[in-house]
mmCIF file of C-alpha atoms in Angstrom:
data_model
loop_
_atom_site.group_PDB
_atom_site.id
_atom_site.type_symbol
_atom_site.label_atom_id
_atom_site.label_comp_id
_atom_site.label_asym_id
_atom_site.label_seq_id
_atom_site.Cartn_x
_atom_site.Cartn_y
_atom_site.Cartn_z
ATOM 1 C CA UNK H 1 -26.512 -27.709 -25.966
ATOM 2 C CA UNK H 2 -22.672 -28.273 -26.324
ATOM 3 C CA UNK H 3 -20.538 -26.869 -23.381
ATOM 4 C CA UNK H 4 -18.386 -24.297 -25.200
ATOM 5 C CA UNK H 5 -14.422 -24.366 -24.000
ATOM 6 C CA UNK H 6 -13.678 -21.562 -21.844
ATOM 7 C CA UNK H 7 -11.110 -18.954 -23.296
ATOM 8 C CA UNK H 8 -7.500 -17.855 -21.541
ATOM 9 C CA UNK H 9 -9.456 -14.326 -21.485
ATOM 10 C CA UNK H 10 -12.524 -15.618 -20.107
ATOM 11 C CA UNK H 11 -10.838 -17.887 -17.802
ATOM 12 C CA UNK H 12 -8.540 -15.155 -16.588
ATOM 13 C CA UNK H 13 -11.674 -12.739 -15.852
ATOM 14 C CA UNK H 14 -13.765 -15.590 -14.365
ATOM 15 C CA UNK H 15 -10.299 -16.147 -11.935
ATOM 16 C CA UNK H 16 -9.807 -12.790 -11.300
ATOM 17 C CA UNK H 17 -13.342 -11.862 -10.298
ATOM 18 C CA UNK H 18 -13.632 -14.598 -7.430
ATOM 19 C CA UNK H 19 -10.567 -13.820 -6.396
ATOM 20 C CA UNK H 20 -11.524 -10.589 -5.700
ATOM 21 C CA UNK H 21 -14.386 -11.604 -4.438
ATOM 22 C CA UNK H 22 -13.326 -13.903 -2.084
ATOM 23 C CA UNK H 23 -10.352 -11.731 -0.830
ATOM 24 C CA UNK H 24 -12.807 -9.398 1.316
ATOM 25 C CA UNK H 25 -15.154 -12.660 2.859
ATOM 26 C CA UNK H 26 -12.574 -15.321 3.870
ATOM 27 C CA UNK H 27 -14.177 -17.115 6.525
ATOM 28 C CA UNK H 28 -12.978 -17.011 10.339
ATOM 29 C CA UNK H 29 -16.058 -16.753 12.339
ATOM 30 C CA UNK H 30 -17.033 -19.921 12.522
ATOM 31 C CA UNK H 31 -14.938 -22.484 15.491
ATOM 32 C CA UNK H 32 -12.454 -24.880 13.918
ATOM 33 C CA UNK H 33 -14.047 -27.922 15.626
ATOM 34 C CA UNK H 34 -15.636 -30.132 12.781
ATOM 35 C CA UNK H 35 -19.674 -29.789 13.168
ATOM 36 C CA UNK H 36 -22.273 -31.759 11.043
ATOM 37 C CA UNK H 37 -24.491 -29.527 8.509
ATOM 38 C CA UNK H 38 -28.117 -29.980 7.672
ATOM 39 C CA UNK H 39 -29.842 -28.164 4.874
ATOM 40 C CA UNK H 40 -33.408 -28.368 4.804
ATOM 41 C CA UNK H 41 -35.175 -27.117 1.532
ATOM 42 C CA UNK H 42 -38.710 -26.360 2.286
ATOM 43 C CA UNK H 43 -41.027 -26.385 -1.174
ATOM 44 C CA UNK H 44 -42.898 -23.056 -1.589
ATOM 45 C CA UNK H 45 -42.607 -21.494 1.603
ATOM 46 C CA UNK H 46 -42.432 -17.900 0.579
ATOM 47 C CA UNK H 47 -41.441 -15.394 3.459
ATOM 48 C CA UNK H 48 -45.117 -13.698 4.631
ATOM 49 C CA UNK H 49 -46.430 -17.270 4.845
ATOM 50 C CA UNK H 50 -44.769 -17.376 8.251
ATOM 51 C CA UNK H 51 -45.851 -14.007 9.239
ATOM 52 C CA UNK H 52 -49.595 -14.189 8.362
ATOM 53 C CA UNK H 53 -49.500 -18.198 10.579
ATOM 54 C CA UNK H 54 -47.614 -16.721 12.778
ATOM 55 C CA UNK H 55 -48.899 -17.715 16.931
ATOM 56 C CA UNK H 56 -51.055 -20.231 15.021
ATOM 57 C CA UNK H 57 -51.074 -24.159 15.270
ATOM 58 C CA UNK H 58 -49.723 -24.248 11.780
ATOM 59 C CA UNK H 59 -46.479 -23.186 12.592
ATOM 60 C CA UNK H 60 -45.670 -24.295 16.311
ATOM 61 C CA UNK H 61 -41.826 -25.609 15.487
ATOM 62 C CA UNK H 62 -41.363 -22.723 13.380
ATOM 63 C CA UNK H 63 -42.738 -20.407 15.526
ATOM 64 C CA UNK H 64 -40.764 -21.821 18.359
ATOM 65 C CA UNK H 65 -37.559 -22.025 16.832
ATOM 66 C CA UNK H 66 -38.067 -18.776 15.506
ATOM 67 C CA UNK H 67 -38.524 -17.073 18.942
ATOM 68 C CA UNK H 68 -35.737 -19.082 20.225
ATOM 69 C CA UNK H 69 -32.969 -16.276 21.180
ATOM 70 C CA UNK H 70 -30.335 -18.385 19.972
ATOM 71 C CA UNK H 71 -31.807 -19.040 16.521
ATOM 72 C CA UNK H 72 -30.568 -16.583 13.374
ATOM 73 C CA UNK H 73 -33.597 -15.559 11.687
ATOM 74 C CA UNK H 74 -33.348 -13.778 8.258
ATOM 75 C CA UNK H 75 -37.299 -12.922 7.837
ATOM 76 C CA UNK H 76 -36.480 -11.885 4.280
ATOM 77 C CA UNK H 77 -34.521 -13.456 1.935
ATOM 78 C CA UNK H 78 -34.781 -12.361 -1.748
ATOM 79 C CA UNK H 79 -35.149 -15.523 -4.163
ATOM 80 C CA UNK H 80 -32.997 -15.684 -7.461
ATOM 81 C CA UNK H 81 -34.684 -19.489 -8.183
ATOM 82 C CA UNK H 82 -35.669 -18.383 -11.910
ATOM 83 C CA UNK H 83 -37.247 -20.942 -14.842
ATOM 84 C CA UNK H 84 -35.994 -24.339 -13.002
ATOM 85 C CA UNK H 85 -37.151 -23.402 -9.718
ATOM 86 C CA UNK H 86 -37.000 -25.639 -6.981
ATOM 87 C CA UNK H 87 -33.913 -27.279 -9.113
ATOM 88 C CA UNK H 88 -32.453 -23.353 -9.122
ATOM 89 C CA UNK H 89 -32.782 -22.890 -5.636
ATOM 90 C CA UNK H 90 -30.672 -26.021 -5.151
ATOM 91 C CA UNK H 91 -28.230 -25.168 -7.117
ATOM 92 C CA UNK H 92 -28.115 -21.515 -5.844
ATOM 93 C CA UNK H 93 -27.997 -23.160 -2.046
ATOM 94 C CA UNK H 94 -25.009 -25.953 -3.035
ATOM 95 C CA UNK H 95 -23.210 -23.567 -5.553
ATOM 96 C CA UNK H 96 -23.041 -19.800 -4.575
ATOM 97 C CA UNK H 97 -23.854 -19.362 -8.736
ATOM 98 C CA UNK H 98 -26.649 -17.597 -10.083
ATOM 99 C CA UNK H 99 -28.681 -19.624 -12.617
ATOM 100 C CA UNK H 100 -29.340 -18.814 -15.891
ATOM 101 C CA UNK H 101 -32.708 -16.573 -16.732
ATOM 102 C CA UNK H 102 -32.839 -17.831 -20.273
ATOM 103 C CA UNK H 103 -34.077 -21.731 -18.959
ATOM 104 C CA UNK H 104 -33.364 -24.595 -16.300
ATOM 105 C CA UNK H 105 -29.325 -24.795 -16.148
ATOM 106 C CA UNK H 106 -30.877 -28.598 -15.302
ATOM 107 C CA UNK H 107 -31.834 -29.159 -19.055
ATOM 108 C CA UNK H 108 -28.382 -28.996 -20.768
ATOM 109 C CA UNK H 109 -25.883 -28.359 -18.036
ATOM 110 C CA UNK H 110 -26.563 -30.531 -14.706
ATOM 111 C CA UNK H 111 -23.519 -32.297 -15.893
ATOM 112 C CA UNK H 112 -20.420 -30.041 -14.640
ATOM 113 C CA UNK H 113 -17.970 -29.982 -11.744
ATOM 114 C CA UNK H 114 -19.526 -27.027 -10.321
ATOM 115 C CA UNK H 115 -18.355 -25.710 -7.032
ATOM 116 C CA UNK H 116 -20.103 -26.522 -4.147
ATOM 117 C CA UNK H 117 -20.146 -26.715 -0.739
ATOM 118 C CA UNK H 118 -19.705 -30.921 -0.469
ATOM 119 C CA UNK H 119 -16.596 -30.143 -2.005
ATOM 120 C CA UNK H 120 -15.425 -27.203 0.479
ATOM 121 C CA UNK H 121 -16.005 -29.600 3.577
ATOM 122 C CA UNK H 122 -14.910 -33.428 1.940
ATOM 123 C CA UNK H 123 -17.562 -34.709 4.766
ATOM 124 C CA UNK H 124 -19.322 -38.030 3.797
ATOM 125 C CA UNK H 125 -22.722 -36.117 2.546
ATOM 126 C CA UNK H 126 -25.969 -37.177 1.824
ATOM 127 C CA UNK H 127 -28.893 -36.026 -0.588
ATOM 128 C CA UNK H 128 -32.290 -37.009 0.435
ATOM 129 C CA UNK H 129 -35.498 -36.376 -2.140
ATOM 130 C CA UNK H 130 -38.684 -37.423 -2.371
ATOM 131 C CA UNK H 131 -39.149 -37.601 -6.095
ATOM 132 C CA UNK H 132 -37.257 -39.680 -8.708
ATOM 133 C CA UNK H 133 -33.944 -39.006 -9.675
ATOM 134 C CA UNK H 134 -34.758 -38.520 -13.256
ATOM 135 C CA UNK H 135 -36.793 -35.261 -12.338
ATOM 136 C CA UNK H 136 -34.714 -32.445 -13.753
ATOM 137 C CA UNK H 137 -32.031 -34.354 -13.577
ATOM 138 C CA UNK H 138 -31.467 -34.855 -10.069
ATOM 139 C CA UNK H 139 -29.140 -37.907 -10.553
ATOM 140 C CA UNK H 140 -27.054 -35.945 -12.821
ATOM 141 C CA UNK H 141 -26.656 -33.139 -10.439
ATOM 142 C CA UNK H 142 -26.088 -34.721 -7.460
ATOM 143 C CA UNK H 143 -22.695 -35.618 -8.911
ATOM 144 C CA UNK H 144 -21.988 -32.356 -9.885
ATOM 145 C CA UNK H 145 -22.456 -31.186 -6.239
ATOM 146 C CA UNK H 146 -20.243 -33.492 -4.915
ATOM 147 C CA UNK H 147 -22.574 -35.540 -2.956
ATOM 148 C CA UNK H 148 -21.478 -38.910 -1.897
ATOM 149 C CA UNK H 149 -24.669 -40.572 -2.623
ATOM 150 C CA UNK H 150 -28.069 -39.962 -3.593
ATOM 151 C CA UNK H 151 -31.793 -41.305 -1.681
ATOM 152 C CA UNK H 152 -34.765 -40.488 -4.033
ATOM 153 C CA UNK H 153 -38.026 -41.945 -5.087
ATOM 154 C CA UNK H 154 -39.053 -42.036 -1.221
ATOM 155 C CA UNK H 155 -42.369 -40.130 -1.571
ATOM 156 C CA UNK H 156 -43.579 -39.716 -4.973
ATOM 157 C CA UNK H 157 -47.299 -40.299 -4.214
ATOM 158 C CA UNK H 158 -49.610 -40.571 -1.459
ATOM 159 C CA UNK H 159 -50.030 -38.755 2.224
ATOM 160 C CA UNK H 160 -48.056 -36.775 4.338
ATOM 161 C CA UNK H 161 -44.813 -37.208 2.298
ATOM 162 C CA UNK H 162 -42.360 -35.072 4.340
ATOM 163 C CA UNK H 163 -43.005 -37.245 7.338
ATOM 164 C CA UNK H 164 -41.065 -40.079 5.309
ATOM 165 C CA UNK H 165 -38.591 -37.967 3.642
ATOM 166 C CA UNK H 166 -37.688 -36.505 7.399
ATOM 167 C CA UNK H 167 -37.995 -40.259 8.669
ATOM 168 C CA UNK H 168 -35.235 -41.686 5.764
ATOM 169 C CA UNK H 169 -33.026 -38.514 6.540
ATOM 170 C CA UNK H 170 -32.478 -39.410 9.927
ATOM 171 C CA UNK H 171 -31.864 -43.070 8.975
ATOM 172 C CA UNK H 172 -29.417 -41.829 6.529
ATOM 173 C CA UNK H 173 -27.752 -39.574 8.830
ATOM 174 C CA UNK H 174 -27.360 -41.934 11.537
ATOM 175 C CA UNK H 175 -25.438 -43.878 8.897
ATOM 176 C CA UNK H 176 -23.425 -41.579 7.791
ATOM 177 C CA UNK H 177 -19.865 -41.565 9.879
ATOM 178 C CA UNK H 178 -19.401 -38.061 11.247
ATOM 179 C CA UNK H 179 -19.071 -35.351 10.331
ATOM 180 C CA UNK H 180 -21.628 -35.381 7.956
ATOM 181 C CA UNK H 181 -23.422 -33.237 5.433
ATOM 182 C CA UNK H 182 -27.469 -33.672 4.592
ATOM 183 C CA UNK H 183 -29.008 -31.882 2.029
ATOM 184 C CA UNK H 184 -32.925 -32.338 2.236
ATOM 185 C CA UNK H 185 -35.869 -31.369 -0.049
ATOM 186 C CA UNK H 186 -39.520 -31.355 1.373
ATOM 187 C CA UNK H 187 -41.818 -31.651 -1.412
ATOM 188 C CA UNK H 188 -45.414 -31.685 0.798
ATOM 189 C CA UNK H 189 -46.327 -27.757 -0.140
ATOM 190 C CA UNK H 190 -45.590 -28.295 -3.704
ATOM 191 C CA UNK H 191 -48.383 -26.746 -5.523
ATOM 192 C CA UNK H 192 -51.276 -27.783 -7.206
ATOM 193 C CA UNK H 193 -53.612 -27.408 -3.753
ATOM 194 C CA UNK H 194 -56.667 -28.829 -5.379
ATOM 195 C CA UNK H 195 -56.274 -32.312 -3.945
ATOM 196 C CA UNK H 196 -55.514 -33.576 -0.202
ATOM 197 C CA UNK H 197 -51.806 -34.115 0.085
ATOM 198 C CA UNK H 198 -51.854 -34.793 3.771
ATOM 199 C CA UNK H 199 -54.732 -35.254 6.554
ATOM 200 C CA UNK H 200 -56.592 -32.613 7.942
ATOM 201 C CA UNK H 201 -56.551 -31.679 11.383
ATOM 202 C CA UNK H 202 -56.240 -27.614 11.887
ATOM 203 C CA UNK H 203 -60.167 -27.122 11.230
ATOM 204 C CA UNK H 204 -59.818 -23.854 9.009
ATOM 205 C CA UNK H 205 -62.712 -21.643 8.224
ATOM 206 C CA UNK H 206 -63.760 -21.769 5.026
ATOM 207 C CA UNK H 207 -65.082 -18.385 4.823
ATOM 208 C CA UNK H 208 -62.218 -16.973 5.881
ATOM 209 C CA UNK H 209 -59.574 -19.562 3.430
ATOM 210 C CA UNK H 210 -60.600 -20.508 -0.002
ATOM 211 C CA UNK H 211 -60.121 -24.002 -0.648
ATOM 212 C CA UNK H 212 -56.824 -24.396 -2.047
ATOM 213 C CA UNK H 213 -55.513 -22.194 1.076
ATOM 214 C CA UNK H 214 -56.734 -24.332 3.243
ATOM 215 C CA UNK H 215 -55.067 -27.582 1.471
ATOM 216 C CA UNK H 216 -51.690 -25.335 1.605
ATOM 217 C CA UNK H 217 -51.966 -24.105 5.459
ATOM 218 C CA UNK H 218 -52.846 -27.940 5.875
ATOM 219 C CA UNK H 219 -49.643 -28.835 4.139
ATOM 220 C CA UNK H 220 -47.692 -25.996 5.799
ATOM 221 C CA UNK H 221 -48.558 -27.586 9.448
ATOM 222 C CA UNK H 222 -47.697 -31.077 8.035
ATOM 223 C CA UNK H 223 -44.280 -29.942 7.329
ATOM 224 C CA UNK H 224 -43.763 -28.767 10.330
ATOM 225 C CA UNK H 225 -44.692 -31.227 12.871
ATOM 226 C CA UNK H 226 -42.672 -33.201 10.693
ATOM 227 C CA UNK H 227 -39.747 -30.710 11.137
ATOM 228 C CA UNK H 228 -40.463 -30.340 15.194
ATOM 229 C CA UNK H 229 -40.333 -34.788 14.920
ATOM 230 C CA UNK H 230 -37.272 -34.530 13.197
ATOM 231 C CA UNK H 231 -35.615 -32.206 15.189
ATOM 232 C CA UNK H 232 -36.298 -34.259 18.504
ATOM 233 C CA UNK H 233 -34.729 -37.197 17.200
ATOM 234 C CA UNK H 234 -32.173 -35.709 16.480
ATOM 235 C CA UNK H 235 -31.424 -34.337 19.991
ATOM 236 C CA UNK H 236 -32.619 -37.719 21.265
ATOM 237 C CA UNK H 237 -29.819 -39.330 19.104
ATOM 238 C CA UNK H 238 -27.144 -37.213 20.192
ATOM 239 C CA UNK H 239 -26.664 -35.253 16.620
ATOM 240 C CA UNK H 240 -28.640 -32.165 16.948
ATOM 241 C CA UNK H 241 -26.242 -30.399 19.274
ATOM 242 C CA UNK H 242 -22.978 -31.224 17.263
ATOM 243 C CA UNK H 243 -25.108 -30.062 13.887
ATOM 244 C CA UNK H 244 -25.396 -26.527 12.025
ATOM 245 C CA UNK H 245 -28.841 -27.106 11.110
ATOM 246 C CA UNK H 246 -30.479 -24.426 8.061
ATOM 247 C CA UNK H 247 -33.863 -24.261 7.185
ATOM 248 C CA UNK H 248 -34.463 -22.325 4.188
ATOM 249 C CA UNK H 249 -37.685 -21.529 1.658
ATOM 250 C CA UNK H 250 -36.893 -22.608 -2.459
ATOM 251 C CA UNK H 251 -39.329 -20.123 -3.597
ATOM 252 C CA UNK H 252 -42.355 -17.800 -3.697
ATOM 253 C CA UNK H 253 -45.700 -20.065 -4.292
ATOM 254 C CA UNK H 254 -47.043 -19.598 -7.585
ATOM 255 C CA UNK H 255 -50.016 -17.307 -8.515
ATOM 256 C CA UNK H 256 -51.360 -19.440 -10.172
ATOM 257 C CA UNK H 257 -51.584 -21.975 -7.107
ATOM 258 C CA UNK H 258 -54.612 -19.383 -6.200
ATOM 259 C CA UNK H 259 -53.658 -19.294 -2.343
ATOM 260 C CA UNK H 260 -55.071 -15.989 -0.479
ATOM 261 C CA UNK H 261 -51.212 -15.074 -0.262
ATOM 262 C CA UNK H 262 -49.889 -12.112 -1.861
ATOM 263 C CA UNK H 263 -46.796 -13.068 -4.173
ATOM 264 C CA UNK H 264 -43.813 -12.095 -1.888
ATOM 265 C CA UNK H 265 -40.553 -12.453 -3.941
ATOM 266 C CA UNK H 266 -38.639 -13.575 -0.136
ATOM 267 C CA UNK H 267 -37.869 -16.976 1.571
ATOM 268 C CA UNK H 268 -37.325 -16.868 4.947
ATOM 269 C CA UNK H 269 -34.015 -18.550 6.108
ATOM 270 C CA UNK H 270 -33.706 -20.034 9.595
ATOM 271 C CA UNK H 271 -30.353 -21.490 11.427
ATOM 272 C CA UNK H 272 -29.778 -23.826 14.062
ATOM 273 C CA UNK H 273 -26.841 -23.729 16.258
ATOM 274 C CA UNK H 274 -25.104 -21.149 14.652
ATOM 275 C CA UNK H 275 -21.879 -19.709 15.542
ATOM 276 C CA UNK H 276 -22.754 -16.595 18.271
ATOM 277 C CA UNK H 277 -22.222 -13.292 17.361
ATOM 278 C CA UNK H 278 -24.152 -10.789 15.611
ATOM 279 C CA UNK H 279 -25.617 -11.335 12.016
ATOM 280 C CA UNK H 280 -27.093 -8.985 9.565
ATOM 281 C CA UNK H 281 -31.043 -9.353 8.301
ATOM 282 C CA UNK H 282 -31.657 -6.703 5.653
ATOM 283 C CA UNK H 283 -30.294 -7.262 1.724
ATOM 284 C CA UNK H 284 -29.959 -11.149 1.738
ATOM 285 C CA UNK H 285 -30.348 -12.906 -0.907
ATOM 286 C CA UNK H 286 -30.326 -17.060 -1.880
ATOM 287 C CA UNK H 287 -26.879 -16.042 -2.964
ATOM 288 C CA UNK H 288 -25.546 -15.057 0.556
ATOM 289 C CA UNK H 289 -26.586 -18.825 1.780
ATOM 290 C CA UNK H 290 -23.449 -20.078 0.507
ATOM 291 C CA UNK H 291 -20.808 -17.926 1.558
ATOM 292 C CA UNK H 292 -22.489 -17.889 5.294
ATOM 293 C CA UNK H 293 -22.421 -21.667 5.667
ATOM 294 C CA UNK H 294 -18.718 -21.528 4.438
ATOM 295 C CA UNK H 295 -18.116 -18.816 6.597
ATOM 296 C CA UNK H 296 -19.809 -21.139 9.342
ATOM 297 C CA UNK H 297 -18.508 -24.007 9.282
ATOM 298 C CA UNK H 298 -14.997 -22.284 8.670
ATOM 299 C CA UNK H 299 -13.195 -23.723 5.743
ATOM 300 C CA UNK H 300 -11.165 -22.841 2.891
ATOM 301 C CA UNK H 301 -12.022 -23.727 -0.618
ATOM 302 C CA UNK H 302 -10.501 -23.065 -3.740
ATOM 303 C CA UNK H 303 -12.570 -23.453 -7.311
ATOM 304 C CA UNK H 304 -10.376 -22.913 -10.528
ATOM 305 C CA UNK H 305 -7.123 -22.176 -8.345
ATOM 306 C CA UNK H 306 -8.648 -19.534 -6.467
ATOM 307 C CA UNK H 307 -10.343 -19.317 -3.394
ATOM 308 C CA UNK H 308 -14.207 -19.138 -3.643
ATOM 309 C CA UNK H 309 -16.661 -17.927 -1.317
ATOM 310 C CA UNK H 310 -19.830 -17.871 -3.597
ATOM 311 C CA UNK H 311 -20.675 -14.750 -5.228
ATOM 312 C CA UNK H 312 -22.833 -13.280 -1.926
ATOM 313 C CA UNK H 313 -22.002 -12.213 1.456
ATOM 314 C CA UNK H 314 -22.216 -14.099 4.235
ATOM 315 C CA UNK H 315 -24.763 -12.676 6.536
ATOM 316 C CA UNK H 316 -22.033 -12.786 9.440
ATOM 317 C CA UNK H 317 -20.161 -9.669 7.672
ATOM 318 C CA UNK H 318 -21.370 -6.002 6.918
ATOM 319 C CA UNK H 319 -23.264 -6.175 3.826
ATOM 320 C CA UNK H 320 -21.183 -4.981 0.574
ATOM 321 C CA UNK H 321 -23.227 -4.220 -2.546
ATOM 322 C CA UNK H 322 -23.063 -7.101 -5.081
ATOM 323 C CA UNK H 323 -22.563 -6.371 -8.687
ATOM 324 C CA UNK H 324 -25.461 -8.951 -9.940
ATOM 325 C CA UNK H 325 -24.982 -8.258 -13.300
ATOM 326 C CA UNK H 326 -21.051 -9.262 -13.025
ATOM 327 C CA UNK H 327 -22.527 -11.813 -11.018
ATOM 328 C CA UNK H 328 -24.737 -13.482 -13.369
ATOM 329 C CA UNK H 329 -22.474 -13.074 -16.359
ATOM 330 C CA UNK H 330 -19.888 -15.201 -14.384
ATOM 331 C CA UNK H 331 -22.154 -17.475 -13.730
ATOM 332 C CA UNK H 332 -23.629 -18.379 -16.653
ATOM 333 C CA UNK H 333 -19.765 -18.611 -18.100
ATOM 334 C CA UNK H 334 -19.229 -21.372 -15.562
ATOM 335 C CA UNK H 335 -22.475 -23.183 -16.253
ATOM 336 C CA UNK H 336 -22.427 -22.904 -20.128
ATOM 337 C CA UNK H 337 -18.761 -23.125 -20.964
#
């Protein structure tokens, strides 16, 4: 598709509406003192998932973290990933923009300077993916969000892939001058579940699981040991502490994946080290990711000569009612024109 050239009308309403926006959610919770971020993607982990495991050996880190008093648990997080998916979440997560309902933005628009939170903190950043870059253009994009470089092709095939995608993000981090900003994708619990992805080792009754729920609860537990591994090198290095670390689902598993899971439209969304004080958990969204790590980490950003928050609320403030319609038509301006 040709990008269209955005009118003085359009540009003046697209201006004007994160203006507003952003007038009412300009970040000041968050301490000034410069602190690494961490975004962990997690493939498929829809929002029950963790409920049904929950006090089982498939979900010990999460579990742990979880019940941690310190950690900011939104249990339900409603997902706006739509015909790219795990590409829409991403760009949802590094954006604050909807994506477009009528096909992957990927296809004919990863090339764009889209807003994006690399840009709001101008930290030397980091992508880390299994797959290779020429999947829904993830070369492409990673420009677009500002990332300094890109590490892909890590764990296309074979076992137990998020153990080396967690193993190259902590070499990358560590060389990576502080502060720093990682952006990682799992890509273990991607569906289908009709082959062994990782090794077994939880024992799962098969007349309780069907097959392919097995292979995914067998997945799930890979993940996170590999997250719990992760996470104590990162203390044992000395970066966990000084890190904002969030842990958060790309979408719902698909029903067509044939896992004894009902379809829950909700990721969960975990934080690490978060700023203290109280935070909302009812009527988040993927959208309100954004504006709460800006509000976080406590910067100011301007996009088109305005400030921009994202088009959610950060889950630090009372929740306002978003106009998602307004929302969406914005956003599909941004990403078409």
């Amino acid at each position: 598709h040709s990008v269209r050239p955005l009118s003085e009308a359009v540009r003046g309403e697209i201006r004007w509406f994160l203006s507003e926006h952003a007038a009412a959610y300009s970040p000041s919770t968050a301490t000034n003192e410069p602190r690494n971020l961490i975004m962990i993607v997690v493939e498929s982990l829809q929002s029950n998932v963790l409920t049904a495991n929950k006090g089982s050996e498939a979900i010990a880190t999460l579990d742990s973290l979880i019940a941690d008093s310190a950690t900011v648990y939104v249990e339900k997080c409603r997902v706006f990933a739509d015909k790219g998916r795990s590409s829409d979440a991403q760009f949802i997560y590094n954006t604050g923009l909807l994506p477009l309902s009528s096909e992957p933005l990927v296809t004919n628009y990863a090339s764009k300077d889209y807003p994006s939170i690399a840009k709001a903190l101008h930290y030397g950043s980091v992508e880390v993916i299994g797959e290779n870059r020429s999947l829904w253009s993830h070369g492409i994009t990673t420009r677009s969000y500002g990332f300094d470089r890109l590490v892909d092709g890590i764990a296309e095939r074979g076992l137990n892939q998020d153990s080396i995608i967690f193993s190259r993000a902590l070499a990358e981090i560590e060389a990576t001058p502080v502060p720093l900003y990682a952006f990682i994708t799992n890509i273990t619990m991607h569906d289908p579940y009709e082959s062994r992805a990782v090794n077994h080792v939880l024992n799962l009754n098969a007349d309780e699981y069907n097959a392919p729920t097995i292979e995914y609860i067998e997945r799930l537990n890979h993940f996170d040991k590999s997250l719990g591994a992760f996470l104590t090198a990162l203390k044992t290095k000395g970066i966990y502490d000084n890190s904002i670390i969030v842990i958060a689902g790309d979408h719902e598993v698909r029903s067509e994946a044939n896992v004894n899971y009902p379809l829950d439209c909700n990721v969960p969304l975990i934080i690490l080290n978060a700023p203290a004080g109280s935070y909302r958990t009812t009527d988040v969204s993927q959208l309100d990711v954004f504006p709460t790590i800006i509000d976080m980490m406590n910067v100011h950003y301007e996009y088109m000569q305005v400030p921009y928050v994202g088009l959610g609320v950060s889950i630090f403030r009372p929740y306002t009612p978003i106009d998602y319609e307004a929302s969406r038509k914005i956003s599909e301006w941004i990403i078409t024109r």
